[in-house]
Short mmCIF file of C-alpha atoms and ligand atoms in Angstrom, two decimals:
data_model
loop_
_atom_site.label_atom_id
_atom_site.label_comp_id
_atom_site.label_asym_id
_atom_site.label_seq_id
_atom_site.Cartn_x
_atom_site.Cartn_y
_atom_site.Cartn_z
CA MET K 1 11.95 10.41 37.27
CA PRO K 2 10.92 13.01 34.68
CA ARG K 3 12.97 16.20 34.65
CA PHE K 4 9.82 18.28 34.17
CA GLU K 5 6.24 17.98 35.16
CA ASP K 6 3.81 17.33 32.27
CA SER K 7 2.18 20.63 33.14
CA ASP K 8 5.41 22.38 32.04
CA PHE K 9 4.49 21.34 28.53
CA GLY K 10 0.84 22.21 28.83
CA VAL K 11 -0.30 18.58 28.55
CA GLU K 12 -2.47 16.34 30.66
CA ALA K 13 -0.53 14.07 33.01
CA SER K 14 -0.55 10.41 31.90
CA PRO K 15 -3.07 8.27 33.72
CA ALA K 16 -1.45 6.65 36.78
CA SER K 17 -3.23 3.35 36.27
CA VAL K 18 -1.04 1.95 33.51
CA ASP K 19 -1.09 -1.84 33.37
CA PRO K 20 2.43 -2.77 34.66
CA ARG K 21 2.54 -5.89 32.39
CA ALA K 22 1.85 -3.77 29.30
CA ALA K 23 4.51 -1.28 30.37
CA ALA K 24 7.03 -4.08 30.83
CA ALA K 25 6.18 -5.48 27.39
CA ALA K 26 6.61 -2.05 25.79
CA ASP K 27 9.97 -1.57 27.55
CA ALA K 28 11.17 -4.87 26.14
CA ARG K 29 11.06 -3.36 22.65
CA SER K 30 14.00 -1.57 21.08
CA PRO K 31 14.15 2.21 21.63
CA ARG K 32 13.28 2.71 17.91
CA ASP K 33 10.19 0.52 18.22
CA ARG K 34 9.20 2.21 21.45
CA GLY K 35 9.57 5.56 19.70
CA SER K 36 7.42 4.62 16.74
CA LEU K 37 4.81 3.10 19.07
CA ALA K 38 4.52 6.38 20.90
CA GLY K 39 4.62 8.38 17.67
CA SER K 40 7.77 10.22 18.74
CA LEU K 41 11.50 9.65 19.17
CA PRO K 42 12.49 7.53 22.17
CA ILE K 43 13.53 9.55 25.26
CA PRO K 44 16.96 8.61 26.65
CA THR K 45 17.08 7.38 30.22
CA ASP K 46 18.26 9.50 33.18
CA SER K 47 21.70 7.97 33.05
CA GLY K 48 22.41 9.26 29.50
CA ASN K 49 24.54 12.26 28.55
CA THR K 50 21.70 14.59 27.57
CA VAL K 51 19.53 16.98 29.52
CA GLU K 52 16.20 18.19 28.21
CA VAL K 53 15.53 21.92 28.47
CA PRO K 54 12.03 23.20 27.63
CA ALA K 55 11.85 25.17 24.36
CA SER K 56 11.19 28.90 24.59
CA ARG K 57 9.49 29.00 21.19
CA SER K 58 6.71 26.90 19.77
CA SER K 59 7.93 23.91 17.82
CA ILE K 60 4.91 24.08 15.53
CA SER K 61 5.56 26.07 12.36
CA ASP K 62 2.58 27.88 10.95
CA ALA K 63 2.85 26.80 7.33
CA ALA K 64 -0.81 26.93 6.37
CA ALA K 65 -0.48 30.36 4.80
CA PHE K 66 2.32 29.18 2.53
CA MET K 67 0.55 26.27 0.93
CA HIS K 68 -0.30 25.89 -2.74
CA ASN K 69 -3.04 28.50 -2.73
CA LEU K 70 -4.55 30.20 -5.72
CA SER K 71 -3.55 33.79 -6.25
CA LEU K 72 -6.80 35.39 -5.20
CA SER K 73 -7.38 38.40 -2.98
CA PRO K 74 -3.86 39.72 -2.48
CA SER K 75 -3.42 42.55 -0.02
CA THR K 76 -3.81 45.98 -1.53
CA ARG K 77 -2.13 47.98 1.20
CA ASP K 78 0.03 50.74 -0.21
CA ARG K 79 0.00 49.22 -3.66
CA ARG K 80 2.76 50.92 -5.56
CA GLY K 81 1.97 52.69 -8.82
CA SER K 82 2.56 49.49 -10.71
CA ARG K 83 2.42 49.43 -14.49
CA ASN K 84 0.14 46.44 -14.34
CA SER K 85 -2.35 45.35 -11.72
CA PHE K 86 0.30 43.39 -9.91
CA GLY K 87 -1.26 40.69 -7.79
CA THR K 88 -4.74 41.10 -9.21
CA SER K 89 -4.13 40.07 -12.80
CA LEU K 90 -1.53 38.14 -14.75
CA PRO K 91 -0.54 39.57 -18.13
CA ILE K 92 -0.31 37.08 -20.99
CA PRO K 93 0.40 37.75 -24.69
CA ARG K 94 -2.69 38.55 -26.71
CA SER K 95 -1.73 35.82 -29.18
CA PRO K 96 1.11 33.31 -29.27
CA ARG K 97 4.18 34.72 -30.99
CA VAL K 98 4.30 31.90 -33.48
CA SER K 99 6.85 33.35 -35.87
CA ARG K 100 9.22 34.41 -33.08
CA LEU K 101 9.40 31.20 -31.10
CA SER K 102 8.39 28.70 -33.74
CA SER K 103 10.26 25.54 -34.59
CA ALA K 104 9.48 23.62 -37.76
CA VAL K 105 7.04 20.71 -37.73
CA THR K 106 8.76 17.93 -39.62
CA SER K 107 6.71 16.08 -42.17
CA ASP K 108 7.90 13.02 -44.04
CA ALA K 109 6.62 11.56 -47.28
CA ALA K 110 4.51 8.93 -45.52
CA THR K 111 2.74 11.55 -43.49
CA VAL K 112 2.03 13.61 -46.59
CA SER K 113 0.51 10.69 -48.49
CA ARG K 114 -1.45 9.74 -45.40
CA ASP K 115 -2.78 13.28 -45.20
CA LEU K 116 -3.86 13.05 -48.88
CA LEU K 117 -5.71 9.83 -48.23
CA ALA K 118 -7.12 11.31 -45.07
CA SER K 119 -8.62 14.17 -47.02
CA GLN K 120 -10.42 11.63 -49.20
CA VAL K 121 -11.57 9.74 -46.16
CA GLN K 122 -12.85 13.02 -44.84
CA ASP K 123 -15.50 13.08 -47.55
CA MET K 124 -16.67 9.67 -46.45
CA SER K 125 -16.55 10.04 -42.72
CA GLN K 126 -17.35 13.67 -42.32
CA GLU K 127 -19.01 13.34 -38.98
CA LYS K 128 -16.14 11.48 -37.44
CA VAL K 129 -13.62 13.86 -38.92
CA ALA K 130 -15.54 16.84 -37.56
CA ALA K 131 -15.60 15.19 -34.12
CA ALA K 132 -11.85 14.51 -34.35
CA LYS K 133 -11.24 18.19 -35.06
CA ASN K 134 -13.57 19.19 -32.26
CA MET K 135 -11.54 17.46 -29.60
CA ALA K 136 -8.04 18.12 -28.31
CA PHE K 137 -5.62 17.10 -25.60
CA ALA K 138 -3.47 19.18 -23.28
CA PHE K 139 -0.73 16.96 -21.90
CA ASP K 140 1.27 17.59 -18.80
CA ILE K 141 4.86 16.38 -19.35
CA ASP K 142 6.54 15.31 -16.09
CA GLY K 143 4.71 12.26 -14.79
CA VAL K 144 2.47 11.92 -17.87
CA LEU K 145 4.69 11.78 -20.95
CA ALA K 146 8.10 11.42 -19.33
CA HIS K 147 10.11 11.02 -16.18
CA GLY K 148 13.08 13.32 -16.65
CA ASN K 149 14.67 12.26 -19.92
CA GLU K 150 12.92 8.90 -20.07
CA ALA K 151 9.68 8.67 -21.99
CA ILE K 152 6.81 6.85 -20.31
CA PRO K 153 6.39 4.02 -22.86
CA GLU K 154 2.61 4.37 -23.26
CA ALA K 155 3.09 8.06 -24.10
CA LYS K 156 4.83 7.23 -27.38
CA GLU K 157 1.93 5.04 -28.44
CA ALA K 158 -0.61 7.70 -27.51
CA LEU K 159 1.22 10.34 -29.56
CA ARG K 160 1.59 7.96 -32.51
CA MET K 161 -2.17 7.48 -32.57
CA LEU K 162 -2.90 11.20 -32.25
CA ASN K 163 -0.38 12.04 -34.97
CA GLY K 164 -2.43 10.09 -37.51
CA ASP K 165 -2.00 6.40 -36.74
CA ASN K 166 -5.76 5.93 -36.43
CA GLU K 167 -8.59 4.80 -38.63
CA LEU K 168 -9.08 8.25 -40.15
CA GLY K 169 -5.38 8.85 -40.69
CA ILE K 170 -6.04 12.28 -39.23
CA LYS K 171 -4.16 14.36 -36.69
CA ILE K 172 -6.09 14.74 -33.47
CA PRO K 173 -4.79 18.01 -31.99
CA TYR K 174 -2.75 18.14 -28.81
CA ILE K 175 -0.60 20.63 -26.98
CA LEU K 176 1.93 20.18 -24.18
CA LEU K 177 1.24 22.27 -21.07
CA THR K 178 3.99 21.92 -18.51
CA ASN K 179 5.00 23.70 -15.32
CA GLY K 180 8.60 22.92 -16.21
CA GLY K 181 10.98 25.52 -17.60
CA GLY K 182 14.53 26.83 -17.46
CA LYS K 183 15.51 26.77 -21.12
CA THR K 184 14.14 28.16 -24.37
CA GLU K 185 10.99 26.67 -25.85
CA ALA K 186 12.99 25.64 -28.92
CA ALA K 187 15.64 23.84 -26.84
CA ARG K 188 13.03 22.02 -24.78
CA CYS K 189 11.05 20.96 -27.86
CA GLU K 190 14.20 19.63 -29.48
CA GLN K 191 14.88 17.57 -26.36
CA LEU K 192 11.27 16.35 -26.17
CA THR K 193 11.29 15.37 -29.83
CA GLU K 194 14.19 13.06 -29.06
CA VAL K 195 12.77 11.70 -25.80
CA LEU K 196 9.26 11.09 -27.13
CA ASP K 197 10.28 10.02 -30.64
CA HIS K 198 7.72 12.37 -32.15
CA PRO K 199 8.23 15.89 -33.52
CA ILE K 200 7.14 18.46 -30.95
CA SER K 201 6.75 22.00 -32.26
CA THR K 202 7.14 25.13 -30.16
CA ASP K 203 3.76 26.10 -31.59
CA GLN K 204 2.11 23.33 -29.58
CA PHE K 205 4.18 23.84 -26.46
CA ILE K 206 3.73 25.98 -23.33
CA GLN K 207 6.11 25.88 -20.41
CA SER K 208 5.55 27.65 -17.11
CA HIS K 209 7.22 30.90 -18.12
CA THR K 210 6.04 31.06 -21.77
CA PRO K 211 3.08 33.39 -21.02
CA MET K 212 5.40 35.56 -18.91
CA GLN K 213 6.84 37.02 -22.12
CA ALA K 214 3.96 39.51 -21.79
CA LEU K 215 5.76 41.04 -18.81
CA SER K 216 8.45 42.41 -21.11
CA GLU K 217 5.98 45.14 -21.99
CA TYR K 218 5.94 46.19 -18.33
CA TYR K 219 9.49 45.77 -17.09
CA GLU K 220 12.89 46.49 -18.64
CA THR K 221 15.51 45.58 -16.06
CA VAL K 222 14.84 42.19 -14.50
CA LEU K 223 16.66 39.73 -12.28
CA VAL K 224 16.02 36.27 -13.71
CA CYS K 225 16.64 33.25 -11.48
CA GLY K 226 16.59 29.49 -11.98
CA GLY K 227 17.62 26.84 -14.44
CA GLU K 228 20.88 25.25 -15.54
CA GLY K 229 23.88 27.43 -16.28
CA GLN K 230 22.68 30.65 -17.80
CA LYS K 231 20.06 29.27 -20.15
CA ILE K 232 17.34 31.50 -18.73
CA ARG K 233 19.26 34.58 -19.85
CA GLU K 234 18.50 33.58 -23.42
CA VAL K 235 14.89 32.78 -22.50
CA ALA K 236 14.32 36.24 -21.04
CA GLU K 237 16.09 37.96 -23.91
CA ASN K 238 13.93 36.05 -26.42
CA TYR K 239 10.88 37.26 -24.52
CA GLY K 240 11.96 40.83 -25.17
CA PHE K 241 13.20 42.01 -21.76
CA LYS K 242 15.71 44.79 -22.47
CA HIS K 243 18.12 44.35 -19.56
CA VAL K 244 18.33 40.79 -18.31
CA ILE K 245 20.44 40.30 -15.19
CA HIS K 246 21.49 36.82 -14.14
CA PRO K 247 22.63 36.17 -10.52
CA LYS K 248 26.12 35.41 -11.83
CA ASP K 249 26.39 38.97 -13.20
CA ILE K 250 25.88 40.24 -9.65
CA LEU K 251 28.30 37.71 -8.15
CA ALA K 252 30.94 38.82 -10.65
CA TRP K 253 30.41 42.43 -9.53
CA ASP K 254 30.56 41.57 -5.81
CA PRO K 255 31.25 37.92 -4.86
CA THR K 256 30.81 38.75 -1.13
CA ILE K 257 27.09 39.35 -1.69
CA SER K 258 26.53 35.59 -1.33
CA PRO K 259 28.63 34.51 1.67
CA TRP K 260 28.74 30.76 1.03
CA ARG K 261 29.18 30.77 -2.71
CA SER K 262 32.59 30.21 -4.25
CA PHE K 263 32.70 31.97 -7.56
CA SER K 264 34.78 30.12 -10.14
CA GLU K 265 36.68 31.51 -13.12
CA GLU K 266 34.26 29.59 -15.32
CA ASP K 267 31.34 31.43 -13.70
CA ARG K 268 33.13 34.72 -14.21
CA ALA K 269 33.70 34.01 -17.89
CA GLU K 270 29.94 33.58 -18.41
CA ALA K 271 28.96 36.63 -16.37
CA LYS K 272 28.17 40.14 -17.54
CA PRO K 273 29.06 42.32 -14.56
CA ARG K 274 27.92 45.93 -14.32
CA ASP K 275 27.99 48.55 -11.59
CA PHE K 276 24.86 47.42 -9.81
CA SER K 277 25.06 50.23 -7.29
CA LYS K 278 23.70 52.42 -10.09
CA ILE K 279 20.99 50.13 -11.43
CA ASN K 280 17.35 49.96 -10.39
CA PHE K 281 15.72 46.59 -10.99
CA ASP K 282 12.11 46.71 -12.13
CA ALA K 283 11.10 43.15 -11.24
CA ILE K 284 12.29 39.72 -10.14
CA LEU K 285 11.39 36.71 -12.28
CA VAL K 286 11.88 33.15 -11.07
CA PHE K 287 11.67 31.05 -14.20
CA ALA K 288 12.69 27.61 -12.95
CA ASP K 289 14.18 25.72 -10.05
CA SER K 290 17.18 27.42 -8.51
CA ARG K 291 20.51 25.62 -8.84
CA ASP K 292 22.03 27.88 -6.16
CA TYR K 293 19.42 28.33 -3.45
CA GLN K 294 21.52 30.44 -1.12
CA THR K 295 22.60 33.02 -3.70
CA ASP K 296 19.13 33.29 -5.19
CA PHE K 297 17.50 33.55 -1.74
CA GLN K 298 19.91 36.31 -0.80
CA LEU K 299 19.53 38.33 -3.99
CA ILE K 300 15.75 38.05 -4.06
CA ILE K 301 15.45 39.11 -0.41
CA ASP K 302 17.99 41.92 -0.98
CA LEU K 303 15.91 43.31 -3.83
CA LEU K 304 12.59 42.89 -2.04
CA LEU K 305 13.92 44.89 0.91
CA ALA K 306 15.73 47.49 -1.20
CA GLU K 307 14.73 51.05 -1.98
CA ASP K 308 13.20 50.86 -5.44
CA GLY K 309 15.10 47.78 -6.46
CA LYS K 310 18.64 49.07 -5.92
CA LEU K 311 21.10 46.57 -4.48
CA GLY K 312 22.95 47.64 -1.33
CA THR K 313 20.05 49.79 -0.09
CA ARG K 314 17.33 49.09 2.47
CA SER K 315 13.94 50.74 2.24
CA LYS K 316 12.30 52.23 5.33
CA ASP K 317 8.99 50.89 4.11
CA PRO K 318 9.57 47.55 2.38
CA VAL K 319 5.98 47.31 1.19
CA ALA K 320 5.68 50.72 -0.44
CA SER K 321 8.85 50.55 -2.50
CA ARG K 322 9.09 46.80 -3.07
CA ILE K 323 9.59 45.66 -6.62
CA PRO K 324 7.29 42.89 -7.89
CA VAL K 325 8.32 39.26 -7.79
CA TYR K 326 6.93 36.64 -10.17
CA PHE K 327 7.26 32.86 -9.96
CA SER K 328 6.68 30.81 -13.08
CA GLN K 329 4.83 28.05 -11.24
CA GLY K 330 3.88 26.81 -7.78
CA ASP K 331 4.19 23.02 -7.71
CA LEU K 332 5.49 21.73 -4.41
CA VAL K 333 6.72 18.40 -5.76
CA PHE K 334 7.19 16.76 -9.14
CA PRO K 335 7.99 13.27 -10.38
CA THR K 336 11.48 12.67 -11.75
CA ASP K 337 13.57 9.64 -12.73
CA HIS K 338 14.26 9.22 -8.99
CA LYS K 339 12.75 5.90 -7.93
CA GLY K 340 11.45 7.16 -4.58
CA PRO K 341 8.74 9.73 -3.80
CA PRO K 342 8.36 12.92 -5.92
CA ARG K 343 11.02 15.62 -5.48
CA LEU K 344 10.62 19.17 -4.17
CA THR K 345 10.34 21.91 -6.74
CA GLN K 346 9.76 25.63 -7.24
CA GLY K 347 6.72 25.93 -4.93
CA ALA K 348 8.79 24.72 -2.00
CA TYR K 349 11.45 27.29 -2.88
CA ARG K 350 8.84 30.05 -3.09
CA ILE K 351 7.44 29.12 0.32
CA SER K 352 10.93 29.54 1.78
CA ILE K 353 11.19 33.05 0.35
CA GLU K 354 7.74 33.95 1.64
CA ALA K 355 8.71 32.73 5.10
CA GLN K 356 12.03 34.62 5.04
CA TYR K 357 10.30 37.83 3.95
CA LYS K 358 7.63 37.52 6.63
CA ALA K 359 10.23 36.79 9.30
CA LEU K 360 12.33 39.78 8.27
CA THR K 361 9.53 42.34 7.80
CA GLY K 362 6.49 41.00 9.64
CA VAL K 363 4.56 41.52 6.39
CA ASP K 364 3.12 38.90 4.04
CA LEU K 365 4.86 38.89 0.70
CA GLU K 366 2.73 39.91 -2.24
CA ARG K 367 3.79 37.84 -5.24
CA VAL K 368 2.39 36.41 -8.44
CA VAL K 369 2.57 32.75 -9.39
CA TYR K 370 2.07 31.73 -13.03
CA GLY K 371 1.68 28.15 -14.29
CA LYS K 372 -1.04 25.59 -13.77
CA PRO K 373 -3.59 25.91 -12.09
CA GLU K 374 -3.61 29.66 -12.77
CA ARG K 375 -6.32 30.82 -15.13
CA ALA K 376 -3.90 32.94 -17.19
CA THR K 377 -2.00 29.80 -18.17
CA TYR K 378 -5.18 28.05 -19.35
CA ASP K 379 -6.39 31.15 -21.22
CA TYR K 380 -3.05 31.25 -22.98
CA ALA K 381 -3.33 27.51 -23.72
CA ASP K 382 -6.64 28.20 -25.51
CA GLU K 383 -4.87 30.68 -27.76
CA VAL K 384 -2.06 28.26 -28.52
CA LEU K 385 -4.58 25.52 -29.30
CA ARG K 386 -6.50 27.83 -31.65
CA SER K 387 -3.33 28.65 -33.60
CA TRP K 388 -2.25 25.03 -33.62
CA MET K 389 -5.61 24.04 -35.10
CA GLU K 390 -4.97 26.51 -37.88
CA GLN K 391 -1.56 24.99 -38.56
CA ILE K 392 -2.64 21.37 -38.66
CA HIS K 393 -6.21 21.65 -39.97
CA ASN K 394 -6.34 25.15 -41.42
CA GLU K 395 -9.27 25.91 -39.11
CA LYS K 396 -8.66 28.50 -36.43
CA HIS K 397 -11.22 27.47 -33.86
CA LEU K 398 -11.03 26.16 -30.34
CA PRO K 399 -12.18 22.53 -30.10
CA GLU K 400 -15.11 22.13 -27.75
CA ASN K 401 -13.96 18.93 -26.06
CA ILE K 402 -10.57 19.49 -24.49
CA TYR K 403 -8.99 16.82 -22.28
CA MET K 404 -6.30 17.76 -19.79
CA VAL K 405 -4.20 14.72 -18.90
CA GLY K 406 -2.20 15.33 -15.73
CA ASP K 407 -0.59 13.64 -12.75
CA ASN K 408 -0.79 16.50 -10.26
CA PRO K 409 -4.30 17.12 -8.89
CA ALA K 410 -3.35 20.47 -7.33
CA SER K 411 -2.16 21.96 -10.62
CA ASP K 412 -3.19 20.01 -13.75
CA ILE K 413 -6.58 18.83 -12.57
CA CYS K 414 -7.53 21.81 -10.44
CA GLY K 415 -6.77 24.21 -13.32
CA GLY K 416 -8.45 22.02 -15.93
CA ASN K 417 -11.60 21.69 -13.82
CA MET K 418 -11.79 25.44 -13.27
CA HIS K 419 -11.35 26.05 -16.99
CA GLY K 420 -14.23 23.78 -17.98
CA TRP K 421 -12.02 21.13 -19.56
CA ASN K 422 -12.41 17.38 -19.16
CA THR K 423 -9.76 16.20 -16.75
CA CYS K 424 -7.94 12.84 -16.62
CA LEU K 425 -5.68 11.98 -13.73
CA VAL K 426 -2.97 9.38 -14.34
CA ARG K 427 -1.12 7.19 -11.90
CA THR K 428 2.36 7.57 -13.40
CA GLY K 429 3.40 10.66 -11.43
CA VAL K 430 2.58 12.69 -8.32
CA PHE K 431 -0.86 11.17 -7.70
CA GLN K 432 -0.59 7.92 -5.78
CA GLY K 433 -4.01 7.96 -4.14
CA GLY K 434 -7.15 5.85 -4.25
CA ASP K 435 -10.17 6.10 -6.56
CA ASN K 436 -9.75 9.82 -7.27
CA ASP K 437 -8.18 12.84 -5.63
CA GLU K 438 -10.37 14.17 -2.83
CA GLN K 439 -9.52 17.86 -3.16
CA ASN K 440 -9.37 18.07 -6.94
CA PRO K 441 -11.11 15.05 -8.44
CA ALA K 442 -10.57 14.46 -12.14
CA ASN K 443 -13.98 14.82 -13.80
CA PHE K 444 -13.32 12.35 -16.64
CA GLY K 445 -11.62 9.76 -14.48
CA VAL K 446 -8.42 8.25 -13.15
CA PHE K 447 -6.31 6.12 -15.51
CA PRO K 448 -3.27 3.92 -15.11
CA ASN K 449 -1.39 5.90 -17.78
CA VAL K 450 -1.76 8.46 -20.55
CA LEU K 451 -2.57 5.91 -23.26
CA GLU K 452 -5.59 4.62 -21.37
CA ALA K 453 -6.80 8.19 -20.80
CA VAL K 454 -6.41 9.04 -24.49
CA LYS K 455 -8.19 5.87 -25.64
CA ALA K 456 -11.13 6.54 -23.29
CA ALA K 457 -11.46 10.15 -24.48
CA VAL K 458 -11.20 9.20 -28.17
CA ARG K 459 -13.84 6.48 -27.74
CA LYS K 460 -16.13 8.95 -26.00
CA GLU K 461 -15.87 11.48 -28.84
CA LEU K 462 -15.42 9.22 -31.89
CA GLY K 463 -17.27 6.06 -30.93
CA LYS K 464 -16.49 2.86 -29.06
CA GLU K 465 -15.43 1.07 -32.24
CA PHE K 466 -12.92 3.71 -33.31
CA LYS K 467 -9.71 2.02 -34.47
CA MET K 468 -6.52 3.29 -32.89
CA LYS K 469 -4.44 2.19 -35.87
CA TRP K 470 -4.10 3.27 -39.51
CA ASN K 471 -4.05 0.40 -41.99
CA PRO K 472 -1.92 1.46 -44.98
CA LYS K 473 -2.96 -1.67 -46.90
CA VAL K 474 -6.52 -0.48 -47.03
CA ASN K 475 -6.97 2.40 -49.43
CA PRO K 476 -10.19 4.01 -48.26
CA VAL K 477 -10.84 5.42 -51.73
CA LEU K 478 -10.69 2.00 -53.36
CA HIS K 479 -12.38 0.18 -50.52
CA GLY K 480 -15.37 2.44 -50.16
CA ASN K 481 -16.62 3.65 -46.83
CA SER K 482 -15.50 0.62 -44.86
CA THR K 483 -12.60 2.19 -42.98
CA SER K 484 -11.40 -1.28 -42.13
CA ALA K 485 -8.32 -0.33 -40.23
CA VAL K 486 -6.87 -2.82 -37.80
CA GLU K 487 -7.29 -2.52 -34.01
O1 G3P M 1 9.07 21.55 -11.61
C1 G3P M 1 7.82 20.99 -11.80
C2 G3P M 1 7.60 20.71 -13.24
O2 G3P M 1 8.69 20.06 -13.77
C3 G3P M 1 6.34 19.95 -13.46
O3 G3P M 1 6.18 19.76 -14.82
O4 G3P M 1 5.11 18.79 -16.80
O5 G3P M 1 4.46 18.02 -14.53
O6 G3P M 1 3.82 20.28 -15.27
P1 G3P M 1 4.80 19.17 -15.37
MG1 MG M 2 3.30 16.53 -14.00
#
């Protein structure tokens, strides 16, 4: 006998005329099978040790508002006298700080001689060369070029071809546009150079927080969260923020601020404690995935609720005196070297903070999210591409035919489509769907991997017969205009 009537739960009573043979057959199944048949967990029988009490609160969480939305139309209620139009625009640097963040592009003798030959070929195949300089690629990293520290094998071949192993012996420009982060651009490029077996320069590289260096013109004292160890301290200092505070600095000042965290001597040695009861934070920056969710949750919420960003205080009006919070990207999941489904990332963390803030204040959190698919990130990518063109071809112009190759429809493809780029969706990462993504379909197509996407784009721009290999045995000067490179 049920403990409650169906009407207690606001549902229709089950029809009385259930076929007794079907019911008997269903009962013969294991409780797990019965549960999955019904779409819910099996209910223990009356003789068990549990009693079911109706819930007082709805079991349905209202998560729609927290999804991966674009940062349009934020509330403007009581907007504080912010030094930028917080929530309505995202500052980015006017031009990439090439000299400040640059790492050298290595160039060996073979490449140099190939470039010399290429310049002679250029005279002969001017049209093709012009087309090669009028196209470019923006590659996502996780799920397109690599899974964690393992290169996707086809990625190496694609980069080899773009770096000059093609019939023209010419570099076809590409940049890397990732929502990853957590360490300096130089450190990440060094790591990528090793993983991908090709030199990656910081001048062709944008990670989620790279454009956020512009914020150093607006804020001096910032809490910076995320990433391994304290690598983001160096990132923020490189960006020009004057007073960079890491969560460990605060823990060293008052370890009780994060109730479940045990603060080791090693942590203390790395920390730079100050008297935070006297410091006003200007902004909160989340640069990468938190490695200590609880502490970061607590500190971010503390500062959002504080009076003008001072720890230990609580504002009477959390909206009016709230300091701004910026997240470097909004992806919910990303592909890793884990063999199962994609793993949760910064977007999931941000949603938790939004929910906590709403639950504590009743107010929706106003925040800014950088990274793909945000327009600011793509505008900045254009600038990086322009400068990169100058470095590799001595021509500072933006190629007309840009191909974004990504695995995440909600960030890579959505942003690329909005920015007027050609978009290629690959099947080596987040996207596991059918013909194309329904919400954010790739306009150039869906490909099994990055190499296939690159080949299709190159053939579209440079001709179906274009050879994806340089043939060093054939000197184009001596052999006339027959650029007889091998396939
Ligand atoms: O945390 C998500 C990030 O790692 C995704 O990177 O290269 O796929 O944009 P990417
Ligand atoms: Mg990706």
